[in-house]
Tab-separated table of C-alpha atoms in Angstrom:
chain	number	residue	atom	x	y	z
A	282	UNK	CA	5.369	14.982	-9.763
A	283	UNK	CA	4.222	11.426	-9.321
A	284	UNK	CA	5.231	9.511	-5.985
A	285	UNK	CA	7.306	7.347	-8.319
A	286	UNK	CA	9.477	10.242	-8.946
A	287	UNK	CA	9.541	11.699	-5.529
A	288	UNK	CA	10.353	8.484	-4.242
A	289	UNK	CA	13.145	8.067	-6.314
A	290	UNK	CA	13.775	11.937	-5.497
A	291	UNK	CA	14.251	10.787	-1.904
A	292	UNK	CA	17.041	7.919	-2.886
A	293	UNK	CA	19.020	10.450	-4.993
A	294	UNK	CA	20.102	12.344	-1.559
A	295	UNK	CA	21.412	9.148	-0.444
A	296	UNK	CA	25.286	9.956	0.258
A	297	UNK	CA	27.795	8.171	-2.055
A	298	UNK	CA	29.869	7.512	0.745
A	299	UNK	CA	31.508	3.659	0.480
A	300	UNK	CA	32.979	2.951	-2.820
A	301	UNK	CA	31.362	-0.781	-2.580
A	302	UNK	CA	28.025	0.423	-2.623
A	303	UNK	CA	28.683	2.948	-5.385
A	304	UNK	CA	29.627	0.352	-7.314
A	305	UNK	CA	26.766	-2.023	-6.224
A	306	UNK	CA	24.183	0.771	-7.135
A	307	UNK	CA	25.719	1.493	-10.208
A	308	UNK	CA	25.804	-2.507	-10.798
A	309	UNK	CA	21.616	-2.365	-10.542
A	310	UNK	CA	21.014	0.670	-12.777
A	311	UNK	CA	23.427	-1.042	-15.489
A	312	UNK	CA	21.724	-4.656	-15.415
A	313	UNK	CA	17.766	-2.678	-15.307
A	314	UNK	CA	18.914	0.139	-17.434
A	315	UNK	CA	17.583	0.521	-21.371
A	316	UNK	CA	21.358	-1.081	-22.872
A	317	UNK	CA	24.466	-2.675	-21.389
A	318	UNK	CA	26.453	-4.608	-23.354
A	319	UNK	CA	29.994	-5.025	-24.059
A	320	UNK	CA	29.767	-2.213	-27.018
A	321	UNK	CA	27.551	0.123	-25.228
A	322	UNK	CA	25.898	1.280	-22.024
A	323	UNK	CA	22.715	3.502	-22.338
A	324	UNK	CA	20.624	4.765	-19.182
A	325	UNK	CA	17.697	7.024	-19.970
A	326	UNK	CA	16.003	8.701	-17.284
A	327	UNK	CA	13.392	11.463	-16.895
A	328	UNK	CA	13.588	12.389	-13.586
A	329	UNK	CA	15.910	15.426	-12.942
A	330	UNK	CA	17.651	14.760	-9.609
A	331	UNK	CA	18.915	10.749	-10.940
A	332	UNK	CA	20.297	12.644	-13.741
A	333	UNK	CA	22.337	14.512	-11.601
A	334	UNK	CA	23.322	11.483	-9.273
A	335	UNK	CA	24.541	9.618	-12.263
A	336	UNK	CA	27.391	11.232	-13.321
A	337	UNK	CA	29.077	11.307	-10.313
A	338	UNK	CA	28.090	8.349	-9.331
A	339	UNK	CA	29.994	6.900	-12.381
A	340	UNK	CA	33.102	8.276	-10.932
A	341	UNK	CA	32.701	7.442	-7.605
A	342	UNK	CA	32.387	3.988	-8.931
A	343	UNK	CA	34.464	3.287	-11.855
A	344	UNK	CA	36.845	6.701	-12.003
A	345	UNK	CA	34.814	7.359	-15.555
A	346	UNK	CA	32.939	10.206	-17.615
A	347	UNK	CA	29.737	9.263	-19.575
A	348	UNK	CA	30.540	9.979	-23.309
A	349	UNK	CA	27.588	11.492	-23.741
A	350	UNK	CA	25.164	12.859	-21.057
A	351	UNK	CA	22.863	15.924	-21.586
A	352	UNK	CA	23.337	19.365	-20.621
A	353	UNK	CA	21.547	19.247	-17.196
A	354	UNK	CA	20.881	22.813	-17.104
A	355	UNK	CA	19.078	23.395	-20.241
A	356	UNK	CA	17.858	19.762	-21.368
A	357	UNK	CA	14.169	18.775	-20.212
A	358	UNK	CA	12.044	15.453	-20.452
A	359	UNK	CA	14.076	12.332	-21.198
A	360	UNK	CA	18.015	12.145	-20.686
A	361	UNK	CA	20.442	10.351	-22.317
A	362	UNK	CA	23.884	9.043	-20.614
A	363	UNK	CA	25.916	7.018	-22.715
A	364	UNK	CA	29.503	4.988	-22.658
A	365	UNK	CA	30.676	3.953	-25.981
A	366	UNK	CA	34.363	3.976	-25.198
A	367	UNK	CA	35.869	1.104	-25.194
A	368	UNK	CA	38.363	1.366	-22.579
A	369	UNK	CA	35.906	2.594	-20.239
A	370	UNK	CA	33.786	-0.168	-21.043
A	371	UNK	CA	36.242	-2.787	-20.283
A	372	UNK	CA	36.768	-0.843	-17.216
A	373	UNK	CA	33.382	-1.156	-16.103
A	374	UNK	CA	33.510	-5.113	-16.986
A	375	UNK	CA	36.107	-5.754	-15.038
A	376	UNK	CA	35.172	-4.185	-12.134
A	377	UNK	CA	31.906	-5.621	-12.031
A	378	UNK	CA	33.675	-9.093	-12.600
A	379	UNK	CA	32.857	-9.381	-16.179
A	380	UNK	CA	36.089	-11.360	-18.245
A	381	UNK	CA	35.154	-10.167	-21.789
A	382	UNK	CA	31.694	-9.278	-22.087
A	383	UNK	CA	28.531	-9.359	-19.581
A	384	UNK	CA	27.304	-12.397	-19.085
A	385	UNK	CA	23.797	-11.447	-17.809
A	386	UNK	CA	23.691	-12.729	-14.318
A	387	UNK	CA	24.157	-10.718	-10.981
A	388	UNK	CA	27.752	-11.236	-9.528
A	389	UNK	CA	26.680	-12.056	-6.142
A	390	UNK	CA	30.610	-11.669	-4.868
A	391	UNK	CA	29.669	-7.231	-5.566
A	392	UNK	CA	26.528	-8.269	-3.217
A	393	UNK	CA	27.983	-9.705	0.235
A	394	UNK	CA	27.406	-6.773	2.523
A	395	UNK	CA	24.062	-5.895	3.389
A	396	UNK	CA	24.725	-2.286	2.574
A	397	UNK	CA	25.757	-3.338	-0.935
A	398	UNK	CA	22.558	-5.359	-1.337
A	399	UNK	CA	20.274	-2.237	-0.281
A	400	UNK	CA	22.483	-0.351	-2.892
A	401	UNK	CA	22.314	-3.396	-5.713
A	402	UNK	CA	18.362	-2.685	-5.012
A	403	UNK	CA	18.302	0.824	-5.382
A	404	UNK	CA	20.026	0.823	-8.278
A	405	UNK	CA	17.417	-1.410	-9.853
A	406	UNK	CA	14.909	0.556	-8.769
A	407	UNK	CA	16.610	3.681	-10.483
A	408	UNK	CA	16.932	2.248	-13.272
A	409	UNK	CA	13.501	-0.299	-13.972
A	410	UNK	CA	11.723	0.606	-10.961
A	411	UNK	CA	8.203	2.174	-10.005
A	412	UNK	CA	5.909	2.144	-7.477
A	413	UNK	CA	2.011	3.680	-7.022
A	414	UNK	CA	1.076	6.108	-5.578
A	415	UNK	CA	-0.437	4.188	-2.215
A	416	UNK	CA	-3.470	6.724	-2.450
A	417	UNK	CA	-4.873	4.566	-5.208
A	418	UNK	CA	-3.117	1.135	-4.814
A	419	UNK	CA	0.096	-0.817	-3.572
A	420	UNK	CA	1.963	-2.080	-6.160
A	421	UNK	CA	5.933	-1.523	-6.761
A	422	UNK	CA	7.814	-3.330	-9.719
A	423	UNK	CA	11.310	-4.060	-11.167
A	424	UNK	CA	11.022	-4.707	-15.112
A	425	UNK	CA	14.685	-5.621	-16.584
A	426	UNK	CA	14.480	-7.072	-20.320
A	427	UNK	CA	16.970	-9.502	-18.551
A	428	UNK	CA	15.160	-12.880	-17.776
A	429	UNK	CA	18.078	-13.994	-15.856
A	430	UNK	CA	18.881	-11.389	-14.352
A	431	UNK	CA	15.098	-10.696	-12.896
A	432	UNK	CA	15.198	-14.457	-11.684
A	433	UNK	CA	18.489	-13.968	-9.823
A	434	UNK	CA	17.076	-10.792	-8.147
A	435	UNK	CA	14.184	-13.044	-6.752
A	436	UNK	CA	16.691	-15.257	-5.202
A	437	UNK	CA	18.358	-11.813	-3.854
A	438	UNK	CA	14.996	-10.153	-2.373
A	439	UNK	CA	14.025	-13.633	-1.056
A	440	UNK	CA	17.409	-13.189	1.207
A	441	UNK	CA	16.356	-9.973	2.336
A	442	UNK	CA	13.534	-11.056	3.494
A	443	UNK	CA	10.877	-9.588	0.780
A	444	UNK	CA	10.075	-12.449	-1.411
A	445	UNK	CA	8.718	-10.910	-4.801
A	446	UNK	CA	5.775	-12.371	-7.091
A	447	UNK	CA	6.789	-12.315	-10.742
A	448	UNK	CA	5.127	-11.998	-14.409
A	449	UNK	CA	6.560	-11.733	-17.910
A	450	UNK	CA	5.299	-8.091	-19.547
A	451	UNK	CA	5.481	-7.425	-23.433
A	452	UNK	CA	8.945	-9.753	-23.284
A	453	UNK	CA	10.376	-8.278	-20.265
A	454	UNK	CA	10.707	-10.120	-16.780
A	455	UNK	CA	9.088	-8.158	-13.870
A	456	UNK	CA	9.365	-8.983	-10.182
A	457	UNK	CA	6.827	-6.814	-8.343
A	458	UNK	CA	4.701	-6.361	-5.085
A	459	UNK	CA	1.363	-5.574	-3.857
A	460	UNK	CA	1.244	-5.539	0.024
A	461	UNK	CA	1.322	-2.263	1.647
A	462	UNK	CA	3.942	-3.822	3.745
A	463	UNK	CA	6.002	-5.750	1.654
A	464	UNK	CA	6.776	-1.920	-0.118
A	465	UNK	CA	6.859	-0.260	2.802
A	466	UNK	CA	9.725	-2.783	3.860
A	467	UNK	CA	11.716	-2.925	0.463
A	468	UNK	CA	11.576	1.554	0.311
A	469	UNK	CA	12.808	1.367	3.477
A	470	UNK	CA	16.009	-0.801	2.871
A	471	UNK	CA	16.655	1.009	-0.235
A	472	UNK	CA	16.912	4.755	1.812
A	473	UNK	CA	12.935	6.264	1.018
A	474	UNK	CA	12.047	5.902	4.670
A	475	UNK	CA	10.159	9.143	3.962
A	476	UNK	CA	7.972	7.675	1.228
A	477	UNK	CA	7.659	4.359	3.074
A	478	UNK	CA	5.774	6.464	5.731
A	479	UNK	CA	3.356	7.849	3.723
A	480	UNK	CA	2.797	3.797	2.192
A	481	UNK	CA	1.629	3.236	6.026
A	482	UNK	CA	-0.228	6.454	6.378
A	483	UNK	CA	-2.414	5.903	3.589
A	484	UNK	CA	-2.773	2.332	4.538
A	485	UNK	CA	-4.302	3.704	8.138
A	486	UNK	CA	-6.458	6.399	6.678
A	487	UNK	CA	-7.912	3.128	4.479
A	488	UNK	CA	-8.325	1.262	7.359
A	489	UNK	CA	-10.006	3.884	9.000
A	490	UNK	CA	-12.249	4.869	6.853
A	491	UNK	CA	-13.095	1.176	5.851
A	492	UNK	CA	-13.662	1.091	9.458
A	493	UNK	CA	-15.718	4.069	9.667
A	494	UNK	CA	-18.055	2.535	7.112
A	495	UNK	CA	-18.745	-0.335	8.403
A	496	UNK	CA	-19.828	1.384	11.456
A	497	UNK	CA	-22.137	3.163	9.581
A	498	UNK	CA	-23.745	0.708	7.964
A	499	UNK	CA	-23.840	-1.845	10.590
A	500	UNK	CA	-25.244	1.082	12.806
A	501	UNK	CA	-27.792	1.968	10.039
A	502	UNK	CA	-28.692	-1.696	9.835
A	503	UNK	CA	-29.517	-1.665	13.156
A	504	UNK	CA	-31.687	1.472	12.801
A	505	UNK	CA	-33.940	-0.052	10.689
A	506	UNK	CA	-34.276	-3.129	12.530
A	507	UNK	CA	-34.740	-1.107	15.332
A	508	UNK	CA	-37.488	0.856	13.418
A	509	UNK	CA	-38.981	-1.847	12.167
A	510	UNK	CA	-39.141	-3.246	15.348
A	511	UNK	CA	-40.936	0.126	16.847
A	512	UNK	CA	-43.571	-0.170	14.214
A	513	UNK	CA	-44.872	-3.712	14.697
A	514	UNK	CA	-44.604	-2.812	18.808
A	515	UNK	CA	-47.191	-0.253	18.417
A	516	UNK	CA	-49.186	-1.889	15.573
A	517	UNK	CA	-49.517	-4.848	17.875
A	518	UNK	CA	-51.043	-2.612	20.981
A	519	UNK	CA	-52.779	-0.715	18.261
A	520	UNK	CA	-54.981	-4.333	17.762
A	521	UNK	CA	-54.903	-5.117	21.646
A	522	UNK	CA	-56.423	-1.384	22.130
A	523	UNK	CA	-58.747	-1.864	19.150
A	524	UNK	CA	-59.751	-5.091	21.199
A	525	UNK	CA	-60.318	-3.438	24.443
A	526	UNK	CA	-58.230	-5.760	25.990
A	527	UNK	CA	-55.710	-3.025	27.050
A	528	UNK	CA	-57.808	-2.389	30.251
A	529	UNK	CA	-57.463	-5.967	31.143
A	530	UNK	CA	-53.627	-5.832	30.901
A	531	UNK	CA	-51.546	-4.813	34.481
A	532	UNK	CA	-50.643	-1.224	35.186
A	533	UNK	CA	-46.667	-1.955	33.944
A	534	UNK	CA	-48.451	-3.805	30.400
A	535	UNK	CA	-50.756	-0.538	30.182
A	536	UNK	CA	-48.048	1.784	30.849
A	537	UNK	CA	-45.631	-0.022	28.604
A	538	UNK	CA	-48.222	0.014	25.627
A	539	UNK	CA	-48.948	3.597	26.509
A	540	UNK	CA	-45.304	5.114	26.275
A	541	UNK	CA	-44.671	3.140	23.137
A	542	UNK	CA	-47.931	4.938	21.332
A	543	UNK	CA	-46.600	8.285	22.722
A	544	UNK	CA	-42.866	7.368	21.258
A	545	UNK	CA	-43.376	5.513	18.258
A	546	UNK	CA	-39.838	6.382	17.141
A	547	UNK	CA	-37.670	5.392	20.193
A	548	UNK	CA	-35.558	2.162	20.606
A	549	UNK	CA	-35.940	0.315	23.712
A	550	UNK	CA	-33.031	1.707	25.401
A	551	UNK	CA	-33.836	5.099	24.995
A	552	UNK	CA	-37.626	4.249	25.630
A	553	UNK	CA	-36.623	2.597	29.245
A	554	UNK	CA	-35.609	6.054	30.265
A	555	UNK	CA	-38.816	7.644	29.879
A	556	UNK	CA	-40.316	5.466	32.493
A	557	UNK	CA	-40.796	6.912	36.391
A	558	UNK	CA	-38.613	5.364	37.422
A	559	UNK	CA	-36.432	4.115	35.037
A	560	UNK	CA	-36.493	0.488	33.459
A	561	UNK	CA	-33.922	-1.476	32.096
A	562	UNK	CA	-33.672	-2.827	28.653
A	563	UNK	CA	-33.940	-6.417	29.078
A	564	UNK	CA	-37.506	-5.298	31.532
A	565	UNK	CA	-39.167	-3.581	28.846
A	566	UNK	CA	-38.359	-5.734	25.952
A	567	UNK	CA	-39.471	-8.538	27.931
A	568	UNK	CA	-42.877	-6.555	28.549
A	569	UNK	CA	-43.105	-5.754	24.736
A	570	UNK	CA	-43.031	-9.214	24.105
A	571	UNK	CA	-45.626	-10.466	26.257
A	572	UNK	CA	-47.986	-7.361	24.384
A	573	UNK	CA	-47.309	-9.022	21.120
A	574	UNK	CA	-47.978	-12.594	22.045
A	575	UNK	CA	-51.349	-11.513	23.128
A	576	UNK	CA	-51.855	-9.439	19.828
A	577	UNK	CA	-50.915	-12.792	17.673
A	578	UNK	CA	-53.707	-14.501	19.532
A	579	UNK	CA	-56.275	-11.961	18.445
């Protein structure tokens, strides 16, 4: 199952408690579903657990029956819920505010509790709504063939707080977003709190491992300066030895130029230890450079 569908999963177990917000999620499935119109009102859905939130949804909101709706028990893939009737139709209008036919706008009057608005958004998402799994990448949309309607939800979300980008897609109007927490904000007003947690758990484990790996490469970067480094230290008291001049040096330059040709691989810091008794950093590599000044001048 994809986390579109779980997420959506998650919102059908969403108690269809106040009649206003029945109606207000009902509102956003009919305005993003496949047909509303004053002759018919067609919502097609795949996922299993929607299909059987519909129905009574319907009733909750509007007191009606589909006039056709599949046989949830046997039918699989894509189902079909239809109203045709025209009574129940006119029903519907009314109730959403609609005099004769929908005008394709969102009645804002359904929309003035914030409970209503998170249900108005749900719906939508029901209906025209998917989002990514965050494993790959952050993006959540809302596609309605509605131009108006998709530009009056942008006013909407702006309220809320969760103002929406938008692009026109093969005719229809999408609002959509692509910031971990921009989705992580909208699933959580809608009722997915669930799959708005794992949004900010797989933003972290990015994070982390982006972190991780920089660590590792700054930390190999600094290897190989620090071998680098190593090498031209003992090349240089390679030439001062070749020289004879390494007798001429003090006992802390001889023992410094010693140790290094004995530990060729160490970095300063861990070459400072070896010395009886220890040295600090800063000491040695200010000995180290003193060796290689006198090897340039060879």
């Amino acid at each position: 199952m994809s986390f579109s569908s779980e997420t959506k999963q998650e919102l059908c177990r969403v108690p269809l408690r106040k009649l206003c917000c029945a109606r207000a999620e009902a509102y956003g499935i009919l305005l993003y579903c496949n047909t509303f119109h004053a002759s018919e009102a067609r919502i097609i859905t795949g996922n299993p657990a929607l299909a059987e939130r519909l129905p009574k949804l319907f009733r909750r909101a509007f007191q009606i029956q589909f006039d056709l709706s599949p046989d949830l028990e046997a039918s699989a893939g894509k189902r079909v819920f239809r109203l045709t009737d025209r009574e129940k139709l006119r029903r519907v209008m009314s109730v959403l505010g609609y005099e004769q036919s929908p005008v394709l706008h969102i009645n804002f009057a359904l929309l003035e509790e914030e409970c209503c608005k998170a249900a108005f958004l749900r719906g939508a998402f029901f209906a025209g709504g998917s989002v990514t799994d965050p494993v790959k990448r952050y993006h959540l949309e809302l596609t309605t063939s509605h131009a108006q309607v998709s530009r009056e939800l942008e006013v909407l979300l702006r309220e809320c707080g969760y103002p929406p980008k938008s692009v026109t897609r093969s005719g229809s109007s999408v609002s959509y977003y692509k910031q971990s927490d921009q989705i992580e904000d909208f699933l959580t007003m809608i009722g997915a709190p669930v799959s708005a947690m794992r949004v900010m758990t797989a933003k972290l484990e990015k994070d982390l491992r982006n972190r991780v790996n920089r660590r590792i490469n700054c930390d190999s970067a600094n290897l190989d300066k620090s071998v680098e480094a190593s090498r031209e230290q003992a090349e240089a008291i390679r030439r001062l030895r070749d020289a004879d001049m390494l007798r001429q040096l003090s006992d802390k330059l001889q023992a410094t130029a010693a140790l290094r040709l004995e530990y060729p691989e160490l970095a300063l810091s861990e070459l400072a230890e070896e010395f009886d008794p220890p040295v600090t950093k800063s000491c040695l590599n200010h000995r180290m450079r003193k060796l290689m000044r006198l090897a340039r001048g060879l």
